[in-house]
Amino acid sequence: MLKVGIGTDLHRLALGRPLILGGVSIPSQWGSIAHSDGDALIHALIDSLVSPVAATDIGRLFPDSDPAYRGADSMHLLREASGRFLQGVTIHNIDAVITLDAPRLSPHIDSMRGSIAQALGIETAQVTIKAKTSENTQPYSVEAQVVSLMEI
Ligand code: MG
């Protein structure tokens, strides 16, 4: 059976925090405020994958009230979610949009695609990511939206 999943995530930005998206460290003066490493793209991706398969979400799997996930590497959470819920699931494709005013993400898109593909054991061509700006309407946040299509 084909199933489609959607995930979204948003983090506020602050000066001096690391900016990590898709498991890639992006040089930036501003980064995500978060309990984990604040990787909004991976958080949205996890929701898009686990929701249709297991009727759960990242907040229930990895609660931000749990000290175990303080500063957590979101790629580790992705691999853990994949190991628990995606055995026997075929991922057809993943498509994402990131909204961030600065810095420009285009130099990092292919690294993010490769990093996600490697974590999930799929081809880079199955992962597509677009970067948008908010036209300066949301200069202090980073937002990600992800759609995943799977065969279960
Ligand atoms: Mg998040």
mmCIF file of N, CA and C in Angstrom, residues 18-120:
data_model
loop_
_atom_site.group_PDB
_atom_site.id
_atom_site.type_symbol
_atom_site.label_atom_id
_atom_site.label_comp_id
_atom_site.label_asym_id
_atom_site.label_seq_id
_atom_site.Cartn_x
_atom_site.Cartn_y
_atom_site.Cartn_z
ATOM 1 N N PRO A 18 24.590 26.920 16.832
ATOM 2 C CA PRO A 18 24.913 26.223 15.578
ATOM 3 C C PRO A 18 23.683 26.081 14.680
ATOM 4 N N LEU A 19 23.911 26.164 13.379
ATOM 5 C CA LEU A 19 22.825 25.939 12.417
ATOM 6 C C LEU A 19 23.107 24.612 11.709
ATOM 7 N N ILE A 20 22.264 23.627 11.997
ATOM 8 C CA ILE A 20 22.426 22.295 11.405
ATOM 9 C C ILE A 20 21.135 21.952 10.679
ATOM 10 N N LEU A 21 21.254 21.619 9.410
ATOM 11 C CA LEU A 21 20.077 21.264 8.606
ATOM 12 C C LEU A 21 20.401 20.045 7.764
ATOM 13 N N GLY A 22 19.562 19.036 7.857
ATOM 14 C CA GLY A 22 19.818 17.809 7.100
ATOM 15 C C GLY A 22 21.108 17.129 7.515
ATOM 16 N N GLY A 23 21.507 17.339 8.780
ATOM 17 C CA GLY A 23 22.747 16.741 9.262
ATOM 18 C C GLY A 23 23.994 17.479 8.817
ATOM 19 N N VAL A 24 23.822 18.611 8.171
ATOM 20 C CA VAL A 24 24.962 19.375 7.650
ATOM 21 C C VAL A 24 25.119 20.650 8.481
ATOM 22 N N SER A 25 26.332 20.890 8.923
ATOM 23 C CA SER A 25 26.640 22.100 9.675
ATOM 24 C C SER A 25 26.802 23.267 8.707
ATOM 25 N N ILE A 26 25.955 24.284 8.851
ATOM 26 C CA ILE A 26 25.955 25.411 7.919
ATOM 27 C C ILE A 26 26.648 26.607 8.600
ATOM 28 N N PRO A 27 27.685 27.157 7.987
ATOM 29 C CA PRO A 27 28.312 28.339 8.581
ATOM 30 C C PRO A 27 27.304 29.487 8.670
ATOM 31 N N SER A 28 27.071 29.971 9.899
ATOM 32 C CA SER A 28 26.061 31.008 10.101
ATOM 33 C C SER A 28 26.262 31.636 11.472
ATOM 34 N N GLN A 29 26.003 32.924 11.583
ATOM 35 C CA GLN A 29 26.055 33.559 12.902
ATOM 36 C C GLN A 29 24.838 33.187 13.734
ATOM 37 N N TRP A 30 23.764 32.810 13.055
ATOM 38 C CA TRP A 30 22.511 32.488 13.734
ATOM 39 C C TRP A 30 22.234 30.998 13.624
ATOM 40 N N GLY A 31 21.691 30.411 14.712
ATOM 41 C CA GLY A 31 21.350 28.993 14.679
ATOM 42 C C GLY A 31 20.100 28.727 15.496
ATOM 43 N N SER A 32 19.653 27.482 15.441
ATOM 44 C CA SER A 32 18.377 27.097 16.063
ATOM 45 C C SER A 32 18.450 27.063 17.582
ATOM 46 N N ILE A 33 17.389 27.567 18.191
ATOM 47 C CA ILE A 33 17.187 27.372 19.628
ATOM 48 C C ILE A 33 16.410 26.064 19.777
ATOM 49 N N ALA A 34 16.967 25.106 20.508
ATOM 50 C CA ALA A 34 16.308 23.800 20.607
ATOM 51 C C ALA A 34 16.888 22.999 21.754
ATOM 52 N N HIS A 35 16.101 22.009 22.162
ATOM 53 C CA HIS A 35 16.570 21.052 23.174
ATOM 54 C C HIS A 35 17.600 20.123 22.541
ATOM 55 N N SER A 36 17.343 19.738 21.285
ATOM 56 C CA SER A 36 18.280 18.895 20.534
ATOM 57 C C SER A 36 19.209 19.812 19.745
ATOM 58 N N ASP A 37 19.798 19.303 18.657
ATOM 59 C CA ASP A 37 20.653 20.153 17.829
ATOM 60 C C ASP A 37 19.834 21.094 16.932
ATOM 61 N N GLY A 38 18.500 20.989 16.987
ATOM 62 C CA GLY A 38 17.640 21.959 16.310
ATOM 63 C C GLY A 38 17.555 21.801 14.806
ATOM 64 N N ASP A 39 17.771 20.587 14.332
ATOM 65 C CA ASP A 39 17.759 20.328 12.883
ATOM 66 C C ASP A 39 16.305 20.207 12.401
ATOM 67 N N ALA A 40 15.733 21.352 12.027
ATOM 68 C CA ALA A 40 14.307 21.402 11.668
ATOM 69 C C ALA A 40 13.990 20.489 10.484
ATOM 70 N N LEU A 41 14.915 20.372 9.549
ATOM 71 C CA LEU A 41 14.660 19.517 8.381
ATOM 72 C C LEU A 41 14.529 18.052 8.798
ATOM 73 N N ILE A 42 15.419 17.601 9.658
ATOM 74 C CA ILE A 42 15.360 16.198 10.083
ATOM 75 C C ILE A 42 14.156 15.953 10.982
ATOM 76 N N HIS A 43 13.798 16.926 11.792
ATOM 77 C CA HIS A 43 12.615 16.746 12.649
ATOM 78 C C HIS A 43 11.351 16.611 11.794
ATOM 79 N N ALA A 44 11.221 17.459 10.785
ATOM 80 C CA ALA A 44 10.061 17.358 9.889
ATOM 81 C C ALA A 44 10.093 16.041 9.118
ATOM 82 N N LEU A 45 11.274 15.633 8.707
ATOM 83 C CA LEU A 45 11.419 14.374 7.966
ATOM 84 C C LEU A 45 10.985 13.182 8.824
ATOM 85 N N ILE A 46 11.436 13.151 10.070
ATOM 86 C CA ILE A 46 11.061 12.030 10.952
ATOM 87 C C ILE A 46 9.541 11.955 11.072
ATOM 88 N N ASP A 47 8.882 13.094 11.271
ATOM 89 C CA ASP A 47 7.419 13.081 11.374
ATOM 90 C C ASP A 47 6.781 12.560 10.088
ATOM 91 N N SER A 48 7.308 12.969 8.948
ATOM 92 C CA SER A 48 6.707 12.542 7.678
ATOM 93 C C SER A 48 6.848 11.036 7.476
ATOM 94 N N LEU A 49 7.888 10.453 8.052
ATOM 95 C CA LEU A 49 8.125 9.012 7.871
ATOM 96 C C LEU A 49 7.363 8.161 8.889
ATOM 97 N N VAL A 50 7.389 8.566 10.151
ATOM 98 C CA VAL A 50 6.817 7.687 11.177
ATOM 99 C C VAL A 50 5.305 7.843 11.337
ATOM 100 N N SER A 51 4.768 8.995 10.956
ATOM 101 C CA SER A 51 3.334 9.207 11.178
ATOM 102 C C SER A 51 2.470 8.213 10.391
ATOM 103 N N PRO A 52 2.671 8.064 9.077
ATOM 104 C CA PRO A 52 1.804 7.128 8.347
ATOM 105 C C PRO A 52 2.081 5.662 8.680
ATOM 106 N N VAL A 53 3.300 5.379 9.101
ATOM 107 C CA VAL A 53 3.690 3.978 9.324
ATOM 108 C C VAL A 53 3.291 3.505 10.720
ATOM 109 N N ALA A 54 3.480 4.373 11.716
ATOM 110 C CA ALA A 54 3.325 3.928 13.096
ATOM 111 C C ALA A 54 2.406 4.828 13.918
ATOM 112 N N ALA A 55 1.731 5.790 13.264
ATOM 113 C CA ALA A 55 0.810 6.692 13.966
ATOM 114 C C ALA A 55 1.453 7.304 15.203
ATOM 115 N N THR A 56 2.713 7.725 15.030
ATOM 116 C CA THR A 56 3.388 8.401 16.132
ATOM 117 C C THR A 56 4.103 9.625 15.581
ATOM 118 N N ASP A 57 4.802 10.345 16.444
ATOM 119 C CA ASP A 57 5.516 11.544 15.981
ATOM 120 C C ASP A 57 6.747 11.759 16.835
ATOM 121 N N ILE A 58 7.564 12.699 16.382
ATOM 122 C CA ILE A 58 8.878 12.901 17.015
ATOM 123 C C ILE A 58 8.740 13.327 18.471
ATOM 124 N N GLY A 59 7.681 14.082 18.776
ATOM 125 C CA GLY A 59 7.488 14.542 20.151
ATOM 126 C C GLY A 59 7.219 13.399 21.114
ATOM 127 N N ARG A 60 6.540 12.379 20.615
ATOM 128 C CA ARG A 60 6.275 11.222 21.465
ATOM 129 C C ARG A 60 7.482 10.285 21.521
ATOM 130 N N LEU A 61 8.197 10.165 20.398
ATOM 131 C CA LEU A 61 9.345 9.249 20.360
ATOM 132 C C LEU A 61 10.532 9.777 21.153
ATOM 133 N N PHE A 62 10.774 11.078 20.993
ATOM 134 C CA PHE A 62 11.965 11.682 21.595
ATOM 135 C C PHE A 62 11.549 12.968 22.307
ATOM 136 N N PRO A 63 10.898 12.862 23.482
ATOM 137 C CA PRO A 63 10.324 14.045 24.144
ATOM 138 C C PRO A 63 11.398 15.069 24.521
ATOM 139 N N ASP A 64 11.075 16.362 24.289
ATOM 140 C CA ASP A 64 12.080 17.379 24.625
ATOM 141 C C ASP A 64 12.131 17.638 26.133
ATOM 142 N N SER A 65 11.256 16.931 26.883
ATOM 143 C CA SER A 65 11.353 17.001 28.343
ATOM 144 C C SER A 65 12.338 15.965 28.884
ATOM 145 N N ASP A 66 12.837 15.083 27.986
ATOM 146 C CA ASP A 66 13.731 14.006 28.416
ATOM 147 C C ASP A 66 15.182 14.476 28.286
ATOM 148 N N PRO A 67 15.904 14.531 29.429
ATOM 149 C CA PRO A 67 17.288 15.010 29.381
ATOM 150 C C PRO A 67 18.166 14.172 28.447
ATOM 151 N N ALA A 68 17.752 12.938 28.146
ATOM 152 C CA ALA A 68 18.547 12.083 27.258
ATOM 153 C C ALA A 68 18.701 12.711 25.879
ATOM 154 N N TYR A 69 17.750 13.597 25.511
ATOM 155 C CA TYR A 69 17.794 14.166 24.156
ATOM 156 C C TYR A 69 18.327 15.593 24.133
ATOM 157 N N ARG A 70 18.888 16.045 25.270
ATOM 158 C CA ARG A 70 19.500 17.378 25.287
ATOM 159 C C ARG A 70 20.701 17.390 24.326
ATOM 160 N N GLY A 71 20.674 18.309 23.386
ATOM 161 C CA GLY A 71 21.778 18.421 22.422
ATOM 162 C C GLY A 71 21.849 17.255 21.457
ATOM 163 N N ALA A 72 20.781 16.453 21.384
ATOM 164 C CA ALA A 72 20.815 15.223 20.578
ATOM 165 C C ALA A 72 21.139 15.503 19.110
ATOM 166 N N ASP A 73 21.924 14.608 18.536
ATOM 167 C CA ASP A 73 22.216 14.623 17.104
ATOM 168 C C ASP A 73 20.972 14.102 16.385
ATOM 169 N N SER A 74 20.311 14.973 15.641
ATOM 170 C CA SER A 74 19.047 14.577 15.010
ATOM 171 C C SER A 74 19.236 13.478 13.981
ATOM 172 N N MET A 75 20.424 13.373 13.386
ATOM 173 C CA MET A 75 20.667 12.267 12.450
ATOM 174 C C MET A 75 20.627 10.932 13.197
ATOM 175 N N HIS A 76 21.075 10.956 14.443
ATOM 176 C CA HIS A 76 20.991 9.746 15.262
ATOM 177 C C HIS A 76 19.516 9.400 15.526
ATOM 178 N N LEU A 77 18.698 10.418 15.794
ATOM 179 C CA LEU A 77 17.262 10.185 16.007
ATOM 180 C C LEU A 77 16.620 9.628 14.735
ATOM 181 N N LEU A 78 17.033 10.146 13.581
ATOM 182 C CA LEU A 78 16.497 9.654 12.307
ATOM 183 C C LEU A 78 16.847 8.177 12.103
ATOM 184 N N ARG A 79 18.110 7.844 12.361
ATOM 185 C CA ARG A 79 18.517 6.436 12.190
ATOM 186 C C ARG A 79 17.784 5.538 13.181
ATOM 187 N N GLU A 80 17.576 6.037 14.391
ATOM 188 C CA GLU A 80 16.856 5.245 15.395
ATOM 189 C C GLU A 80 15.393 5.043 14.988
ATOM 190 N N ALA A 81 14.744 6.108 14.524
ATOM 191 C CA ALA A 81 13.348 6.003 14.078
ATOM 192 C C ALA A 81 13.245 5.061 12.883
ATOM 193 N N SER A 82 14.202 5.162 11.982
ATOM 194 C CA SER A 82 14.200 4.295 10.804
ATOM 195 C C SER A 82 14.360 2.832 11.211
ATOM 196 N N GLY A 83 15.280 2.579 12.130
ATOM 197 C CA GLY A 83 15.503 1.205 12.589
ATOM 198 C C GLY A 83 14.283 0.615 13.279
ATOM 199 N N ARG A 84 13.557 1.477 14.000
ATOM 200 C CA ARG A 84 12.395 0.977 14.761
ATOM 201 C C ARG A 84 11.164 0.803 13.890
ATOM 202 N N PHE A 85 10.968 1.685 12.912
ATOM 203 C CA PHE A 85 9.665 1.714 12.230
ATOM 204 C C PHE A 85 9.712 1.463 10.728
ATOM 205 N N LEU A 86 10.866 1.571 10.103
ATOM 206 C CA LEU A 86 10.880 1.538 8.643
ATOM 207 C C LEU A 86 11.458 0.246 8.060
ATOM 208 N N GLN A 87 11.625 -0.758 8.910
ATOM 209 C CA GLN A 87 12.064 -2.046 8.389
ATOM 210 C C GLN A 87 10.966 -2.584 7.465
ATOM 211 N N GLY A 88 11.323 -2.940 6.243
ATOM 212 C CA GLY A 88 10.328 -3.476 5.320
ATOM 213 C C GLY A 88 9.516 -2.410 4.608
ATOM 214 N N VAL A 89 9.783 -1.149 4.923
ATOM 215 C CA VAL A 89 9.102 -0.048 4.243
ATOM 216 C C VAL A 89 10.004 0.448 3.109
ATOM 217 N N THR A 90 9.436 0.593 1.914
ATOM 218 C CA THR A 90 10.197 1.155 0.796
ATOM 219 C C THR A 90 9.893 2.643 0.687
ATOM 220 N N ILE A 91 10.940 3.440 0.759
ATOM 221 C CA ILE A 91 10.759 4.890 0.573
ATOM 222 C C ILE A 91 10.892 5.187 -0.910
ATOM 223 N N HIS A 92 9.841 5.731 -1.512
ATOM 224 C CA HIS A 92 9.908 6.088 -2.934
ATOM 225 C C HIS A 92 10.616 7.422 -3.125
ATOM 226 N N ASN A 93 10.129 8.451 -2.438
ATOM 227 C CA ASN A 93 10.840 9.731 -2.515
ATOM 228 C C ASN A 93 10.495 10.628 -1.336
ATOM 229 N N ILE A 94 11.381 11.556 -1.114
ATOM 230 C CA ILE A 94 11.245 12.551 -0.049
ATOM 231 C C ILE A 94 11.432 13.913 -0.703
ATOM 232 N N ASP A 95 10.509 14.834 -0.433
ATOM 233 C CA ASP A 95 10.622 16.172 -1.018
ATOM 234 C C ASP A 95 10.460 17.191 0.111
ATOM 235 N N ALA A 96 11.355 18.151 0.160
ATOM 236 C CA ALA A 96 11.381 19.083 1.291
ATOM 237 C C ALA A 96 11.509 20.524 0.834
ATOM 238 N N VAL A 97 10.992 21.413 1.683
ATOM 239 C CA VAL A 97 11.176 22.857 1.504
ATOM 240 C C VAL A 97 11.711 23.408 2.821
ATOM 241 N N ILE A 98 12.767 24.180 2.725
ATOM 242 C CA ILE A 98 13.289 24.877 3.909
ATOM 243 C C ILE A 98 13.096 26.377 3.684
ATOM 244 N N THR A 99 12.550 27.055 4.701
ATOM 245 C CA THR A 99 12.396 28.508 4.607
ATOM 246 C C THR A 99 13.351 29.162 5.600
ATOM 247 N N LEU A 100 14.296 29.900 5.054
ATOM 248 C CA LEU A 100 15.322 30.561 5.871
ATOM 249 C C LEU A 100 15.817 31.778 5.096
ATOM 250 N N ASP A 101 15.892 32.918 5.765
ATOM 251 C CA ASP A 101 16.308 34.135 5.050
ATOM 252 C C ASP A 101 17.811 34.197 4.817
ATOM 253 N N ALA A 102 18.603 33.748 5.807
ATOM 254 C CA ALA A 102 20.059 33.784 5.647
ATOM 255 C C ALA A 102 20.690 32.749 6.579
ATOM 256 N N PRO A 103 21.780 32.139 6.171
ATOM 257 C CA PRO A 103 22.449 32.309 4.885
ATOM 258 C C PRO A 103 21.727 31.560 3.768
ATOM 259 N N ARG A 104 22.147 31.821 2.538
ATOM 260 C CA ARG A 104 21.606 31.078 1.399
ATOM 261 C C ARG A 104 22.041 29.617 1.510
ATOM 262 N N LEU A 105 21.107 28.714 1.274
ATOM 263 C CA LEU A 105 21.385 27.288 1.493
ATOM 264 C C LEU A 105 21.815 26.555 0.237
ATOM 265 N N SER A 106 21.731 27.203 -0.923
ATOM 266 C CA SER A 106 21.985 26.458 -2.169
ATOM 267 C C SER A 106 23.332 25.715 -2.190
ATOM 268 N N PRO A 107 24.422 26.261 -1.600
ATOM 269 C CA PRO A 107 25.680 25.503 -1.650
ATOM 270 C C PRO A 107 25.641 24.214 -0.819
ATOM 271 N N HIS A 108 24.646 24.072 0.043
ATOM 272 C CA HIS A 108 24.619 22.946 0.976
ATOM 273 C C HIS A 108 23.552 21.904 0.653
ATOM 274 N N ILE A 109 22.724 22.187 -0.339
ATOM 275 C CA ILE A 109 21.577 21.324 -0.615
ATOM 276 C C ILE A 109 22.018 19.892 -0.963
ATOM 277 N N ASP A 110 23.024 19.761 -1.816
ATOM 278 C CA ASP A 110 23.426 18.411 -2.217
ATOM 279 C C ASP A 110 24.026 17.627 -1.051
ATOM 280 N N SER A 111 24.727 18.318 -0.152
ATOM 281 C CA SER A 111 25.255 17.635 1.042
ATOM 282 C C SER A 111 24.115 17.134 1.918
ATOM 283 N N MET A 112 23.072 17.947 2.063
ATOM 284 C CA MET A 112 21.913 17.524 2.872
ATOM 285 C C MET A 112 21.240 16.312 2.231
ATOM 286 N N ARG A 113 21.084 16.354 0.911
ATOM 287 C CA ARG A 113 20.433 15.242 0.209
ATOM 288 C C ARG A 113 21.227 13.952 0.419
ATOM 289 N N GLY A 114 22.549 14.058 0.310
ATOM 290 C CA GLY A 114 23.407 12.887 0.484
ATOM 291 C C GLY A 114 23.362 12.356 1.902
ATOM 292 N N SER A 115 23.356 13.257 2.849
ATOM 293 C CA SER A 115 23.346 12.865 4.251
ATOM 294 C C SER A 115 22.048 12.131 4.615
ATOM 295 N N ILE A 116 20.923 12.641 4.140
ATOM 296 C CA ILE A 116 19.626 12.001 4.410
ATOM 297 C C ILE A 116 19.545 10.652 3.694
ATOM 298 N N ALA A 117 19.977 10.618 2.440
ATOM 299 C CA ALA A 117 19.923 9.373 1.672
ATOM 300 C C ALA A 117 20.760 8.293 2.344
ATOM 301 N N GLN A 118 21.944 8.687 2.799
ATOM 302 C CA GLN A 118 22.831 7.707 3.442
ATOM 303 C C GLN A 118 22.196 7.174 4.733
ATOM 304 N N ALA A 119 21.602 8.051 5.524
ATOM 305 C CA ALA A 119 21.002 7.619 6.792
ATOM 306 C C ALA A 119 19.851 6.649 6.567
ATOM 307 N N LEU A 120 19.140 6.820 5.447
ATOM 308 C CA LEU A 120 17.954 5.992 5.202
ATOM 309 C C LEU A 120 18.234 4.837 4.241
#
